[in-house]
Amino acid sequence: MTLGFSRSPSSGYGKPVAIKKSDHNLTNIEDKVCLDLDALMNFYEDVPDGIILDTAYADSRPGEEFDPAVPVIVGVHDTPGSHSELESILRTFAKVGCRTIAPTFPGHGNTQGLMRGFDDVFTHSTLERAMFLQDFLDTLGIEKVDLMIGVGAGCYPTLRLCAGVESSNMYRSMALISPWPLKRPRYEAHSDLLQSILYLWDRPFFRGPAKLLLPAYKVGSVRTVREKVTSAYLLGNLDLAEASSLAFTAVTLNLPRLLIFGGLDPEVEPELYLDYAHQLEIPPENIRAFKGKLEAPALPGALSFSDAGYNLHLEHPGIISAYLMHLVQLFRPHIRF
């Protein structure tokens, strides 16, 4: 499967919606891009002429060409979620001169197909999402990423890019915030119901009965039909064995890496996060608990918030940004708060 983006010549950048009128603050942009999917057995239909998507993303330096002297930070959002949930973390990096980018995946509300049926061709597998990100960055002309930040389900494609044979040279470091586990699905208790929903939803004639099952499908903050269907596909297409092997590959590549997790996550017990740290070969002595004062991390390292839950990127964005700045400074020592 190949995914390629080409900019729609008539669309340009669309109409930007600025958070602040500054070159170095995050800006929301809607941009039309063309997504080419080769026909594969595991996809719903052949789309030989490509797919036109209205893609929403945040970029602190919209329209600028890639500058090797400017650090690039890319954020990968959770499911459900969007690029807007990463703005509080990324804005800190933008203020100190970094270029920060965060696209929204298809099927998450902001990024939508421009023609009927375009939103139904995505399986939301890790490979598909990673290739979406890679080709999106290629479209923007990004040649090197100093730091990839994955949140929740976004940690799977983040791992895939940072440890992938075909893409690892592009990504210099990685941070995973509240990653979904490597040993079991995050919402394992709903696995049987999830499979029933997917079976029915893949057959449009039965989508009515599928909607009757959706109220019983309670997953995290998922509320709408779209969010439930997207999360169901994502969970149904997880390959945890691949994710574990990618964690191992990240270790063999000696990729600078940090893990951040909370001790009160309602769906993932601390032992699973510690197992994640073990698979990333983070020594136990490098796992620090935040106690009001932030210390420079030992790499590879991990930071735990014993009294916090899952949405750490929303609850402690300033602390997390300061912690992750140490990864950027490995390659850009001049960057300071």
Tab-separated table of C-alpha atoms in Angstrom, residues 7-129:
chain	number	residue	atom	x	y	z
A	7	ARG	CA	-1.628	19.561	-3.001
A	8	SER	CA	-4.841	20.516	-4.741
A	9	PRO	CA	-3.760	23.357	-7.070
A	10	SER	CA	-6.991	25.266	-6.577
A	11	SER	CA	-7.091	25.077	-2.810
A	12	GLY	CA	-3.868	26.622	-1.518
A	13	TYR	CA	-3.975	26.802	2.237
A	14	GLY	CA	-7.663	27.508	2.571
A	15	LYS	CA	-8.709	29.981	5.228
A	16	PRO	CA	-6.447	29.975	8.305
A	17	VAL	CA	-7.980	30.419	11.737
A	18	ALA	CA	-5.280	31.946	13.917
A	19	ILE	CA	-4.972	31.378	17.643
A	20	LYS	CA	-2.668	34.395	17.930
A	21	LYS	CA	-1.420	36.764	15.281
A	22	SER	CA	2.208	35.669	15.403
A	23	ASP	CA	4.529	33.704	13.157
A	24	HIS	CA	5.558	31.506	16.077
A	25	ASN	CA	2.201	30.641	17.601
A	26	LEU	CA	0.139	27.695	16.530
A	27	THR	CA	-2.274	28.298	13.690
A	28	ASN	CA	-5.160	26.065	12.709
A	29	ILE	CA	-5.224	25.454	8.984
A	30	GLU	CA	-7.583	23.579	6.739
A	31	ASP	CA	-5.901	22.293	3.625
A	32	LYS	CA	-7.135	20.110	0.786
A	33	VAL	CA	-4.837	17.221	0.006
A	34	CYS	CA	-5.140	14.187	-2.229
A	35	LEU	CA	-4.645	10.755	-0.725
A	36	ASP	CA	-3.867	7.949	-3.185
A	37	LEU	CA	-4.656	4.443	-2.033
A	38	ASP	CA	-3.526	1.409	-3.990
A	39	ALA	CA	-6.153	-1.314	-4.061
A	40	LEU	CA	-5.518	-3.954	-1.400
A	41	MET	CA	-7.514	-6.915	-0.160
A	42	ASN	CA	-7.903	-5.408	3.288
A	43	PHE	CA	-9.421	-2.179	2.047
A	44	TYR	CA	-13.048	-1.570	1.222
A	45	GLU	CA	-12.767	-0.338	-2.343
A	46	ASP	CA	-10.378	0.640	-5.082
A	47	VAL	CA	-9.899	4.404	-5.290
A	48	PRO	CA	-7.728	4.752	-8.406
A	49	ASP	CA	-8.112	8.531	-8.697
A	50	GLY	CA	-7.266	9.265	-5.082
A	51	ILE	CA	-9.223	10.813	-2.250
A	52	ILE	CA	-9.682	14.506	-1.619
A	53	LEU	CA	-9.508	15.321	2.076
A	54	ASP	CA	-10.062	18.596	3.847
A	55	THR	CA	-7.266	18.077	6.357
A	56	ALA	CA	-7.146	20.101	9.554
A	57	TYR	CA	-3.793	20.579	11.235
A	58	ALA	CA	-1.835	22.961	13.408
A	59	ASP	CA	1.415	24.484	12.164
A	60	SER	CA	3.316	27.259	13.930
A	61	ARG	CA	5.011	28.309	10.664
A	62	PRO	CA	2.377	27.739	7.973
A	63	GLY	CA	3.519	28.029	4.390
A	64	GLU	CA	7.219	28.202	5.227
A	65	GLU	CA	9.741	25.957	3.534
A	66	PHE	CA	11.627	23.459	5.657
A	67	ASP	CA	14.606	25.098	7.371
A	68	PRO	CA	17.250	22.696	8.752
A	69	ALA	CA	18.170	25.319	11.363
A	70	VAL	CA	14.672	25.278	12.882
A	71	PRO	CA	13.775	22.367	15.212
A	72	VAL	CA	10.648	20.477	14.155
A	73	ILE	CA	8.271	18.970	16.718
A	74	VAL	CA	5.361	16.785	15.556
A	75	GLY	CA	2.405	15.835	17.755
A	76	VAL	CA	0.213	12.768	17.169
A	77	HIS	CA	-3.184	12.904	18.859
A	78	ASP	CA	-5.246	10.268	20.668
A	79	THR	CA	-8.490	8.554	19.608
A	80	PRO	CA	-10.912	10.211	20.026
A	81	GLY	CA	-9.081	13.471	19.647
A	82	SER	CA	-7.689	16.061	17.265
A	83	HIS	CA	-4.694	18.309	16.783
A	84	SER	CA	-6.264	20.953	19.027
A	85	GLU	CA	-5.664	18.799	22.118
A	86	LEU	CA	-1.906	19.074	21.576
A	87	GLU	CA	-1.767	22.839	21.234
A	88	SER	CA	-1.045	23.517	24.915
A	89	ILE	CA	2.077	21.324	24.775
A	90	LEU	CA	3.241	22.404	21.331
A	91	ARG	CA	2.752	26.119	21.939
A	92	THR	CA	5.620	26.080	24.448
A	93	PHE	CA	7.994	24.739	21.797
A	94	ALA	CA	6.722	27.253	19.228
A	95	LYS	CA	7.479	30.136	21.586
A	96	VAL	CA	11.158	29.171	21.781
A	97	GLY	CA	11.577	29.013	18.015
A	98	CYS	CA	10.587	25.472	17.064
A	99	ARG	CA	8.255	24.625	14.213
A	100	THR	CA	5.395	22.581	15.622
A	101	ILE	CA	3.014	20.501	13.512
A	102	ALA	CA	0.030	18.353	14.456
A	103	PRO	CA	-2.396	16.936	11.862
A	104	THR	CA	-5.782	15.403	12.615
A	105	PHE	CA	-6.358	11.841	11.417
A	106	PRO	CA	-9.260	11.023	9.092
A	107	GLY	CA	-12.330	9.783	10.934
A	108	HIS	CA	-11.825	12.153	13.863
A	109	GLY	CA	-14.200	14.927	12.851
A	110	ASN	CA	-12.013	17.750	11.579
A	111	THR	CA	-10.388	15.979	8.646
A	112	GLN	CA	-13.113	14.886	6.239
A	113	GLY	CA	-13.528	13.615	2.705
A	114	LEU	CA	-14.907	16.101	0.215
A	115	MET	CA	-17.024	13.526	-1.617
A	116	ARG	CA	-19.474	10.938	-0.396
A	117	GLY	CA	-17.828	7.677	0.588
A	118	PHE	CA	-14.330	9.075	1.094
A	119	ASP	CA	-14.636	8.761	4.867
A	120	ASP	CA	-15.439	5.042	4.671
A	121	VAL	CA	-12.207	3.778	3.117
A	122	PHE	CA	-10.008	4.010	6.202
A	123	THR	CA	-9.339	1.021	8.458
A	124	HIS	CA	-7.431	3.111	11.032
A	125	SER	CA	-4.691	0.502	11.285
A	126	THR	CA	-1.315	1.523	12.684
A	127	LEU	CA	0.348	1.169	9.284
A	128	GLU	CA	-2.282	3.273	7.557
A	129	ARG	CA	-2.097	6.018	10.170
